Every structure is written in structure tokens, then in C-alpha cells.
Coordinates of C-alpha atoms in Angstrom, one line a residue:
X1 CA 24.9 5.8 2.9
X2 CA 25.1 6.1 6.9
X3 CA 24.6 1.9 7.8
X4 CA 25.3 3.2 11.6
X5 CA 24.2 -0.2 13.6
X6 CA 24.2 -2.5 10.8
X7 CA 26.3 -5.2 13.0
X8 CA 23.7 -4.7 15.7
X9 CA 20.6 -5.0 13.6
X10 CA 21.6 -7.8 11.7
X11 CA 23.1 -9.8 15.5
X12 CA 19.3 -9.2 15.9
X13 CA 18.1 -9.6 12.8
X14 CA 15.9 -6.4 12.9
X15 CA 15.2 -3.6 11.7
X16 CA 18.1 -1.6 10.1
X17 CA 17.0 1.7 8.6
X18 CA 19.3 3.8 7.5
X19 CA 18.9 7.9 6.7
X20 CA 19.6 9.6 3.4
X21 CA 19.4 12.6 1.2
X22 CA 15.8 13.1 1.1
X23 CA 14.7 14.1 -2.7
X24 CA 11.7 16.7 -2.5
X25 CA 9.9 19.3 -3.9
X26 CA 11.4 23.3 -3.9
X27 CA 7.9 24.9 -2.8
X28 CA 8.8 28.0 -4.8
X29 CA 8.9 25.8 -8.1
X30 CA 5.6 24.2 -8.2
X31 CA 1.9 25.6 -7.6
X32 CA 1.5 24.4 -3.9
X33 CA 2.9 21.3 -2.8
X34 CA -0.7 19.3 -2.6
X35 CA -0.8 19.6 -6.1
X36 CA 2.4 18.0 -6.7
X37 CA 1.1 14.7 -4.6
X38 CA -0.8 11.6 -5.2
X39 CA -2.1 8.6 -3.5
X40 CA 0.0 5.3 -3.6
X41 CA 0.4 4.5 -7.8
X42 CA -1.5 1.3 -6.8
X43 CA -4.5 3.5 -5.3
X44 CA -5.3 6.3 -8.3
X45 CA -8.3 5.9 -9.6
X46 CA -7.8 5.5 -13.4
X47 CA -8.2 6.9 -16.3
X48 CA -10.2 9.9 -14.0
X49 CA -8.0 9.7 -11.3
X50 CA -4.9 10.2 -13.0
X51 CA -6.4 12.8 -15.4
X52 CA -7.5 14.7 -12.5
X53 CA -3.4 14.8 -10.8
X54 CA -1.7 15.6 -13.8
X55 CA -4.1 18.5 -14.2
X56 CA -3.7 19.5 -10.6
X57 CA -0.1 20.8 -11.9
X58 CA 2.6 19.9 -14.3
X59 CA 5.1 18.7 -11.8
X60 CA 2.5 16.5 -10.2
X61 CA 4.3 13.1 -8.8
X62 CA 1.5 11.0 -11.0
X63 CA 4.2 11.9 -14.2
X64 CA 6.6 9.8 -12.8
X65 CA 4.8 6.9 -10.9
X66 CA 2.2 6.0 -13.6
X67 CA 3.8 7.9 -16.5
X68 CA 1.7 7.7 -19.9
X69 CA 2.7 6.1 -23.5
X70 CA 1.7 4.1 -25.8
X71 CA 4.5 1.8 -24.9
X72 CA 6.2 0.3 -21.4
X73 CA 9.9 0.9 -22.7
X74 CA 8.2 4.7 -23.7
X75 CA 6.4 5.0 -20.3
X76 CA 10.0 4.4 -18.6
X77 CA 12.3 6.7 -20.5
X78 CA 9.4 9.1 -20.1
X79 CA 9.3 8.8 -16.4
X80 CA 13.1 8.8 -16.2
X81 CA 13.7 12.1 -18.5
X82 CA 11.0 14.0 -16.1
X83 CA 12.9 13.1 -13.2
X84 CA 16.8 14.1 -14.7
X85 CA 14.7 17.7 -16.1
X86 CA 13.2 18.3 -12.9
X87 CA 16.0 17.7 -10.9
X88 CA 18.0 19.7 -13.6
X89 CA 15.1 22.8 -13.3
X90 CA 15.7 22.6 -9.4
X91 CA 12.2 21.3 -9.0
X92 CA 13.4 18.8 -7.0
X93 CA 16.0 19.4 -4.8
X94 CA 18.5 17.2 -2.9
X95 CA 18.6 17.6 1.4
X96 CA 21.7 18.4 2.1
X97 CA 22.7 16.6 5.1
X98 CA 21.5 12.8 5.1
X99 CA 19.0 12.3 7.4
X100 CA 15.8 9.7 8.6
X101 CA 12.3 12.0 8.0
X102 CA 9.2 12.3 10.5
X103 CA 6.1 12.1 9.0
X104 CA 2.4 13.1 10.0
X105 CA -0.9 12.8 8.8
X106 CA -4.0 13.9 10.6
X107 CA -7.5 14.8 9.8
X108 CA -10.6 16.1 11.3
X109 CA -12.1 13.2 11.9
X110 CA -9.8 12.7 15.0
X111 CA -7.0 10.1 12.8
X112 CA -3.7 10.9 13.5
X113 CA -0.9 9.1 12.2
X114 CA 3.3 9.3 12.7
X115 CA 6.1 7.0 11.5
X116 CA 9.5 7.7 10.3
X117 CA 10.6 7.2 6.8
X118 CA 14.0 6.0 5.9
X119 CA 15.9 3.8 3.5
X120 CA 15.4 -0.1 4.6
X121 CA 17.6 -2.9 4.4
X122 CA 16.0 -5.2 2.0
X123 CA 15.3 -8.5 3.4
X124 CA 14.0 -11.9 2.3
X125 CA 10.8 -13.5 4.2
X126 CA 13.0 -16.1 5.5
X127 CA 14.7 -13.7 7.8
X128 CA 11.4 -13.0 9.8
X129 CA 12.4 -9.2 9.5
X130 CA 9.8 -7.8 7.1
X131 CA 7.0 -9.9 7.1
X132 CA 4.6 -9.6 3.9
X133 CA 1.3 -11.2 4.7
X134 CA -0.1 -11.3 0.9
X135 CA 0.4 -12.7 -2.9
X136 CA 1.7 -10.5 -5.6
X137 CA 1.2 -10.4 -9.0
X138 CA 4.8 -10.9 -11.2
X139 CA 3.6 -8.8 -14.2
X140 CA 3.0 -5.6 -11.3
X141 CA 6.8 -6.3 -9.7
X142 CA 7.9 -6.5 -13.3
X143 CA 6.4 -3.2 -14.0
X144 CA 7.6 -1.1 -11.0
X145 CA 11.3 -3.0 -11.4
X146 CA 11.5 -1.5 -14.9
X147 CA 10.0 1.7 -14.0
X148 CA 12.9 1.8 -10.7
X149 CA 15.2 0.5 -12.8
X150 CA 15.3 4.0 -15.6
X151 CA 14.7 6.1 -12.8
X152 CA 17.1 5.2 -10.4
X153 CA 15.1 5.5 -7.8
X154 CA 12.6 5.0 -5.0
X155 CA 9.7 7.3 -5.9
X156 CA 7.1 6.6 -2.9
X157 CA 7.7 4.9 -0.1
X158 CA 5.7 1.5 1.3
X159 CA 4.1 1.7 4.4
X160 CA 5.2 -0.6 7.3
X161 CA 3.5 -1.5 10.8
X162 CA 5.7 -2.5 13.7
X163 CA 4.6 -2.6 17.7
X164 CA 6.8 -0.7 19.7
X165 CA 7.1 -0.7 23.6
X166 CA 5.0 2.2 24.2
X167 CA 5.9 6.0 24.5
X168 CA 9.2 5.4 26.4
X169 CA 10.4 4.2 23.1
X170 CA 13.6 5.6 21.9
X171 CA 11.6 6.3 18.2
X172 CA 8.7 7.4 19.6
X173 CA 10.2 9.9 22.1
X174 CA 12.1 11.1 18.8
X175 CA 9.2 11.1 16.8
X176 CA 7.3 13.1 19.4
X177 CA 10.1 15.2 20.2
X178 CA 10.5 16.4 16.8
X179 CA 7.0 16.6 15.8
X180 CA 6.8 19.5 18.2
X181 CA 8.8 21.9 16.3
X182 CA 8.3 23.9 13.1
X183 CA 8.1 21.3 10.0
X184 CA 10.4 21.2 6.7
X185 CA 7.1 21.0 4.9
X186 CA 3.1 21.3 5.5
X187 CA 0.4 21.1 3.5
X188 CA -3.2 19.8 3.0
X189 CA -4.4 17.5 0.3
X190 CA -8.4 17.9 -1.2
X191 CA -8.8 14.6 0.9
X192 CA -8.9 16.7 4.0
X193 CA -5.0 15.0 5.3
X194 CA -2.9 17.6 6.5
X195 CA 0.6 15.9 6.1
X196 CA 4.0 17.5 7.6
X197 CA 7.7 16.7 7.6
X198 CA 10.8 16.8 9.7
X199 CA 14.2 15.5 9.4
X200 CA 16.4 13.9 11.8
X201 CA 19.8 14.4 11.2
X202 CA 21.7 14.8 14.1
X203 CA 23.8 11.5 15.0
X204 CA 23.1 10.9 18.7
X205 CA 19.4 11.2 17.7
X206 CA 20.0 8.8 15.0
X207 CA 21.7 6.1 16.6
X208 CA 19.1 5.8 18.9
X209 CA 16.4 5.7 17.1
X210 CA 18.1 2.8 15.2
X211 CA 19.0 1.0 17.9
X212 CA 15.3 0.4 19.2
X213 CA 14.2 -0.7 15.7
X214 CA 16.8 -2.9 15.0
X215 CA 15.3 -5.0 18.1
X216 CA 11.8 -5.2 15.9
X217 CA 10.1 -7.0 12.8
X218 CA 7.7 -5.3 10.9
X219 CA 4.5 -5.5 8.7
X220 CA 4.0 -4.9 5.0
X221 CA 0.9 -3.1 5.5
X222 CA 1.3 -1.4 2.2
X223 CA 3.4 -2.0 -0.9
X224 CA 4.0 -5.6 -1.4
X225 CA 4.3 -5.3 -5.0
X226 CA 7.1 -2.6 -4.7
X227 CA 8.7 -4.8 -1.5
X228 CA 9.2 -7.5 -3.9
X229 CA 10.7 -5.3 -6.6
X230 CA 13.1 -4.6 -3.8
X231 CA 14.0 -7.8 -3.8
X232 CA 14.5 -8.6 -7.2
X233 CA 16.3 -5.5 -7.8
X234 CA 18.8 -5.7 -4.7
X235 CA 19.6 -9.6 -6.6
X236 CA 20.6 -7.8 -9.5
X237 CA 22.7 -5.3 -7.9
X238 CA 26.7 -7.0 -6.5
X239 CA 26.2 -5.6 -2.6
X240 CA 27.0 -3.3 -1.4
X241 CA 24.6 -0.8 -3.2
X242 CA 22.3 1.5 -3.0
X243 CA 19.6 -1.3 -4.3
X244 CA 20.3 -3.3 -0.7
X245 CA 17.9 -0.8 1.0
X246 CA 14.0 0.6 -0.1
X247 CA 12.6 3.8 1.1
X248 CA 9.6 2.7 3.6
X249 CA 7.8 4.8 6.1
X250 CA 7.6 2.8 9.6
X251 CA 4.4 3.3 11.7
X252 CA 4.3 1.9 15.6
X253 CA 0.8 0.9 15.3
X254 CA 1.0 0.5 19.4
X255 CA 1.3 3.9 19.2
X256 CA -0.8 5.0 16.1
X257 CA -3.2 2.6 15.0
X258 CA -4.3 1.9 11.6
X259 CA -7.4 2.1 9.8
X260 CA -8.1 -1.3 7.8
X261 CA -9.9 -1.4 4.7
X262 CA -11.3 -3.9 1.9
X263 CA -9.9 -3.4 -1.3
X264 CA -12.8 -4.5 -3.6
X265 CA -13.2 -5.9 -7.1
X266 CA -14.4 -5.1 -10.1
X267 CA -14.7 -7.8 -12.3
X268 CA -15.4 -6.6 -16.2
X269 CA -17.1 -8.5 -18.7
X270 CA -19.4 -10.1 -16.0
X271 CA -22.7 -8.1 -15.8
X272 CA -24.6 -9.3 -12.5
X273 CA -27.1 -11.0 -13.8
X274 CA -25.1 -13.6 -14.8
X275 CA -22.7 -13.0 -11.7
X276 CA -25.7 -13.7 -9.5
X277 CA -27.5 -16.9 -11.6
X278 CA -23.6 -18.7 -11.2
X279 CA -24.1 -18.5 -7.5
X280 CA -27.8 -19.3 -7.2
X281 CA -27.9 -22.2 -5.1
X282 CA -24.6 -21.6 -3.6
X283 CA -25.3 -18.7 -1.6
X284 CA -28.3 -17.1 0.4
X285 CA -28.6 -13.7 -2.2
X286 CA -30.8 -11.0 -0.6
X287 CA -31.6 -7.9 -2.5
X288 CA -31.1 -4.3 -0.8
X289 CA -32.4 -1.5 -2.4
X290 CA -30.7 0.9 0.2
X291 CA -28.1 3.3 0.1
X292 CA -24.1 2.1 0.1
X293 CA -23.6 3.1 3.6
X294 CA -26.6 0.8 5.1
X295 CA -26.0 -1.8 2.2
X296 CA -22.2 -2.0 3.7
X297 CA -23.3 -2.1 7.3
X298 CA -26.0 -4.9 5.9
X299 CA -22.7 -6.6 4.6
X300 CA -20.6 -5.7 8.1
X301 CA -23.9 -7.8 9.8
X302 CA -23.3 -10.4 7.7
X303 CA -19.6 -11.1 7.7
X304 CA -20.1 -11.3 11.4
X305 CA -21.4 -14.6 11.1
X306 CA -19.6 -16.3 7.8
X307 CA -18.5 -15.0 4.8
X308 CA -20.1 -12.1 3.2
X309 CA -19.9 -10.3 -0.4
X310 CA -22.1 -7.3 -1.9
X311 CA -22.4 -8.0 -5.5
X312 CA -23.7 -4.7 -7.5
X313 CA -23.3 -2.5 -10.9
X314 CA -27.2 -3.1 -12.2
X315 CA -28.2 0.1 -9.5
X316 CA -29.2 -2.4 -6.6
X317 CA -27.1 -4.8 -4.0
X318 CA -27.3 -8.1 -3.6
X319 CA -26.0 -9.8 -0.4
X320 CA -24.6 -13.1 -0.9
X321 CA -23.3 -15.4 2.2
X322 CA -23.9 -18.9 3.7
X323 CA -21.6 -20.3 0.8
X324 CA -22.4 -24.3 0.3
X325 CA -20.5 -25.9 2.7
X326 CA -20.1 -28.7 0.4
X327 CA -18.3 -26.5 -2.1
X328 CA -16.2 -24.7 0.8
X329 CA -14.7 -28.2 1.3
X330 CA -14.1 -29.0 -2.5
X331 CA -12.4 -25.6 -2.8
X332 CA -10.1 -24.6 -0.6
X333 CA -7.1 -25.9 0.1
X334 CA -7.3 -28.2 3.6
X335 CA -3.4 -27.3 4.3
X336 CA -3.8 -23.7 5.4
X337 CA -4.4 -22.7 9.3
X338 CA -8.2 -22.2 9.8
X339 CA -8.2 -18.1 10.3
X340 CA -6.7 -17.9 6.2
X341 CA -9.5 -21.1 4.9
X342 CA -12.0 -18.9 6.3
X343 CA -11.1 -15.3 5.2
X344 CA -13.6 -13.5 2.8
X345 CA -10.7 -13.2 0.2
X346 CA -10.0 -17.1 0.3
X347 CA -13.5 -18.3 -0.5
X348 CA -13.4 -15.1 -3.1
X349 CA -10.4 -16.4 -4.8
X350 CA -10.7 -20.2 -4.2
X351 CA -14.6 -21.0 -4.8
X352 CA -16.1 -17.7 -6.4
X353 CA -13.3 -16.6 -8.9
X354 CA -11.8 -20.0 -9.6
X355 CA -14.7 -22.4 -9.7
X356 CA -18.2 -20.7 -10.3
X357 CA -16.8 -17.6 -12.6
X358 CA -13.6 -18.7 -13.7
X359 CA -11.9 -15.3 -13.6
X360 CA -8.5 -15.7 -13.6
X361 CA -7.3 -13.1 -10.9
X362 CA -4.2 -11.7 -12.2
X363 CA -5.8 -10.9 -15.5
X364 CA -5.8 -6.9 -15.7
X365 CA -8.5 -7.5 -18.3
X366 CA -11.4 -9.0 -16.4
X367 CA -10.2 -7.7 -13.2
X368 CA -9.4 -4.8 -11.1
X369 CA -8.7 -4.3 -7.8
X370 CA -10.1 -1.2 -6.7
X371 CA -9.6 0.8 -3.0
X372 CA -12.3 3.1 -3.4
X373 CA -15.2 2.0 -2.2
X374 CA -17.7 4.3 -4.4
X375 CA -15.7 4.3 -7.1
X376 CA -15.7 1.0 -7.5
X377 CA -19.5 0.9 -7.5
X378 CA -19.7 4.0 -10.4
X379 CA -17.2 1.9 -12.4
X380 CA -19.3 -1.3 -12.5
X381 CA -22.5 0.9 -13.3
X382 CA -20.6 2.6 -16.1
X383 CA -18.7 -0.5 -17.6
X384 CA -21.2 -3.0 -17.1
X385 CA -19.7 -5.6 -14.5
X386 CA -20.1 -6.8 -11.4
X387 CA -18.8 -5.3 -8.3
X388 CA -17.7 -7.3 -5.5
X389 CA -17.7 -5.6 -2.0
X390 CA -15.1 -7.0 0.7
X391 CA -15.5 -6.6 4.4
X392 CA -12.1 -5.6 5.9
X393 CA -10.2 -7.8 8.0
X394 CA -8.8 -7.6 11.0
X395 CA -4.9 -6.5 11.7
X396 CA -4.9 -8.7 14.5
X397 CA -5.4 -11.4 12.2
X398 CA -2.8 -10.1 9.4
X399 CA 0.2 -10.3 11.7
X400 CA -0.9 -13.3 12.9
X401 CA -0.8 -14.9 9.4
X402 CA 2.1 -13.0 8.5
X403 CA 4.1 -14.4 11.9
X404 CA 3.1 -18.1 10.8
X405 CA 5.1 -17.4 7.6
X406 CA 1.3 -17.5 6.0
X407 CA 0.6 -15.4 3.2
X408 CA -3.1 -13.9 2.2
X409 CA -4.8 -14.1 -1.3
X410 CA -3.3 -11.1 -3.2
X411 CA -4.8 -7.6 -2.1
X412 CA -6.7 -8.8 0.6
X413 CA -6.2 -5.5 3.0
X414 CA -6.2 -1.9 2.7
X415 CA -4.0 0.2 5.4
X416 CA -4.3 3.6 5.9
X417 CA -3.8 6.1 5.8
X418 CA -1.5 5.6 3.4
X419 CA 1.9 8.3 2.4
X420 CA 1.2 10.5 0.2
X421 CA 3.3 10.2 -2.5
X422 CA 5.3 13.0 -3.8
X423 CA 6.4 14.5 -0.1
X424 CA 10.3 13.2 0.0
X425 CA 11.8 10.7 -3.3
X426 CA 14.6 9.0 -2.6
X427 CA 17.4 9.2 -5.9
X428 CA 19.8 5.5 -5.7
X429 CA 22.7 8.1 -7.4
X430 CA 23.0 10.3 -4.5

């Protein structure tokens, strides 16, 4: 692997991405290339979500990120056999020449988005480099180690944020530069995202595009989970190795800004009736019978003022806010800066999920943590449970949190748009 600027990055303790042999798709050996994506593993939908991918076409990326069997020792060697065939088949091909990839997404709606995706030297929290800003859950990093672990490889990369110094940037004016010629690859996704790829390669261009991130920090915006199977993985490995760097894409959101989302819950086993009779008396609970746009600008109102939650999965919403200020004090922890005691997913965690429904919160079976907003909804009307509806939070606030070396309740924000996965794997035995 190129580690052109290594001494530099690390003088500065920045950012030290490297290039490498880009693992993608041979267009003529699938259907079309959308078919062959998915969203982030941690975003499908399931069980319809991932039924609807692997239909989309054999070869689809979902076989190898969220590979099914009855067994996790199964689901691995599965996931790891479909990678050797395909790469055996020539479905996935090798990039000749190592290089760092530019990568756009863009939609009607006016949201365009570019960053540049490369292998990233693995760093621990203390070294202010990579800055996570929530929890994880050890049972998910488990899972994604193992599944890294029999493939040998980085199968979709995390999304990072960093502020860059404007469009004189050395990375921006490459990422511009390059974005203005024909692409490697282009397609559109049935979400509307048109998404297209370039490769740097040539060395000059390289160097100086490492060079201006290695004098910057950045943001986990999304991928936690997999950053701290990084981590774990790159202890297990003797450096040097391949396992010392993780395949990210890096977004200058001075340059691109991000869209921040809730990610909601669904909590099973708790039909809102008694959700709602646990917080009588604890919260103001209005009723909407309104559509889910107006009931979320009801909620965006709300959160204005304090903390906000739309409970639903009985065909109705039901506002909750002004929690008990009595119970706020009982229940969350005093030691915390005042911006994290008084975020939505705090009071969630600390006073609703711990004390009044005693839902423990890394327990896959009585909760999920769900992007999609309407899904979400349809799931809890379907299953039977309760719904919880976040209002996003603010990046400003993130990095500020992250930057004080404080860390949000697990799965607190949603960043997007997020990589598609399947566009460019990156294979640890190249």
C-alpha cells in the first residue's frame, strides 16, 4: 500500500489516507450496476428490505454484507465463498493501478454531495484524529469483525465529515477538477441518487491531496460500529498490515453539507397503550390525528422548546414533551456538559428506556433502531409496538460533543446521504 506522507500526517496527527486497488463491479457481468447496490448494511430495511436487494439481481452487494443462514459461523463462510466466486467469475474486478476514488451523489431535489474515498489509517479516540461522537453496541462490532475477518475485506465504506478551508483546498480543487471529466462508473439507484466515480491515481495529484488532509480531524458521521471493528481488528493484526487502515469516504461538509436525520425506534413487545399510561403524568401527551408529515412538523414545534417524542403504531400520534423536571434530575447523569443532558436521545435512553419502560437498549429483541422514518411507523402497526419518533439534531452540536471527547447515546444521528454500498470494495489480500 502507497503510505506516501505518513511521517507528515502523523507529525500532525491528521489525516493519513492512503489509495489502493479499488474492488468493483465489471458492468458487463451484472444486470446494471444499481442493482448490484444497497444502502449502508445498518440502514436495509429488514426482512423486506433485504428481500427486495437480493431480488434486484444475484450479484447484489446485500449477499455479502448481511449474508443469510441459519447460523453466524454459516452467514460468514457464506459471505466469504461469494466474494472468492465472484472475484473468481470476474464479477468483481481488481483496479489496476492503486489509486484514492472521487465520489458523487446528487438528486433532484438540489442535494449534491462529493468526498473522496480511500483506505484510512485506523486511529484510537485518544489521538483526536477521528473523532466518533456516539456509543456502540459490542455484539454489532463483534458481528461485522467476524464477517471482515472471512472476508478479508472492507466491503462499504463509513462516511466521514471534515471542514476544509474552502475551495482553494488542495482536495477540493482535486475533487472538482476530476469531477469534470468522464466517470469510471454512473448510475442511478430507485432512490432517485445518481452516484458516479473517478479515480485518482496520478502521484503529484495524490500527494497533494494528502497533504491537505493530513492537516485535518474528522467526524464519524456514519459507521461507528464498523470504525470500532477497525479498531479491534487492526489490534489483532502485528503492524504493519493491511488491517492498520479502513476504507472511508471523506466529505468536506464546508464544502457539501450534510443532511441530518433522526434514527427512530421501534420498540417490540410494547403496544402504546401501555407505552403511553407509563408516561402519564410524566409528560404533556397530545393526540394528532394528522398525517406523518404535519405530525413531524407538530414534533419539529415541539422539540423547539424541550424535548419532544412521537409515540405511534395504534394508527394515531401522540406527542409527548415537558418531561417531569423532577425525574430529568433523578435520571440523568449530572457529569455530562449541558448540550448531551439535554439531547432528545439522553432523556430517551436515561429516563424513558431505563426508568419508566425498562427496555434494555442493546437488546435486538425489544428493540430496533430504524432510519426510515415510514417504515418505522408500518413496522409498529404491523408488529404491534410502539414507535418512537426522534427529532434530528444538529451537526453543529455533534462536533462539538465529539471535540470535548463526549460521546452521544448510541444511534443518536443519521447523516446523509449516505455511500451506496456496492460502488468500489476494498480486498485486505491485494
Amino acid at each position: 500500500m502507497n503510505t506516501a506522507g505518513h511521517s507528515e500526517a502523523t507529525a500532525r496527527r491528521g489525516l493519513e489516507l492512503t489509495p489502493f486497488r479499488g474492488l468493483r463491479y465489471d458492468p458487463d457481468r451484472v444486470g446494471s450496476l444499481a442493482a448490484v447496490t444497497s444502502p449502508p448494511y445498518d440502514v436495509v430495511v429488514r426482512p423486506d428490505g433485504l428481500h427486495h436487494l437480493q431480488d434486484s439481481d444475484p450479484h447484489n452487494i446485500v449477499r455479502l454484507i448481511l449474508p443469510q443462514a441459519p447460523t453466524v459461523g454459516a452467514r460468514n463462510e457464506q459471505a466469504s465463498d461469494t466474494l472468492r466466486r465472484w472475484q473468481a467469475e470476474g464479477v468483481l474486478a481488481t483496479d489496476t493501478d492503486p489509486g484514492l476514488y472521487v465520489y458523487e451523489q446528487r438528486h433532484a431535489d438540489g442535494m449534491l454531495q462529493r468526498g473522496i474515498i480511500g483506505a484510512l489509517r485506523v486511529s484510537d479516540p485518544s489521538e483526536g484524529v477521528v473523532l466518533p461522537h456516539e456509543d456502540v453496541m459490542p455484539h454489532v462490532v463483534a458481528d461485522r469483525a467476524a464477517l471482515m475477518r472471512a472476508t478479508s475485506a472492507n466491503l462499504e465504506p463509513l462516511l466521514l465529515t471534515y471542514r476544509g478551508n474552502g475551495s482553494t483546498a488542495a482536495a477540493t480543487q482535486a475533487v472538482e477538477r476530476v469531477a469534470a471529466e468522464p466517470p469510471i462508473l454512473s448510475t442511478t439507484t430507485e432512490d432517485g441518487y445518481s452516484h458516479r466515480l473517478w479515480s485518482i491515481t496520478d502521484p503529484s495529484d495524490l500527494a497533494r491531496v494528502q497533504a491537505d488532509l493530513a492537516r485535518h480531524q474528522a467526524l464519524i458521521a456514519d459507521g461507528h460500529h464498523r470504525w470500532a471493528t477497525y479498531r479491534r481488528l487492526r489490534a489483532e493484526h502485528p503492524s504493519p498490515s493491511p488491517w492498520d487502515y479502513g476504507l472511508v469516504l471523506l466529505v468536506d461538509t464546508a464544502r457539501y453539507p450534510l443532511r441530518v436525520r433522526a434514527i427512530h425506534r421501534l420498540l417490540h413487545g410494547l403496544p402504546v397503550a401501555d407505552a403511553l399510561a407509563a408516561v402519564e403524568g410524566l409528560f404533556r401527551i397530545r393526540r394528532l390525528d394528522v398525517p406523518l408529515a404535519e405530525a413531524l412538523e407538530a414534533l419539529a414545534d415541539a422539540a423547539c422548546a424541550g424535548n419532544a417524542f412521537l409515540l405511534t403504531g395504534d394508527g394515531t400520534f401522540h406527542l409527548i414533551d415537558r418531561p417531569d423536571p423532577g425525574l430529568l434530575a433523578r435520571t440523568i447523569p449530572a457529569d455530562r456538559p449541558t448540550a448531551w443532558r439535554t439531547l432528545d436521545a439522553t432523556v430517551l435512553h436515561a429516563m424513558l428506556l431505563d426508568h419508566v419502560w425498562h427496555i434494555p437498549e442493546d437488546d435486538p429483541a425489544r428493540i430496533a433502531y430504524i432510519h426510515d422514518t415510514a417504515a418505522t411507523v408500518a413496522k409498529a402497526e404491523r408488529d404491534g409496538g410502539t414507535a418512537v419518533l426522534m427529532h434530528p439534531v444538529r451537526e453543529e452540536v455533534v462536533r462539538d460533543l465529539a471535540r470535548q471527547g463526549v460521546t452521544m447515546p448510541r444511534k443518536s444521528t443519521s447523516f446523509g446521504p449516505k455511500p451506496a454500498s456496492g460502488l468500489v470494495l476494498r480486498a485486505l489480500d491485494v
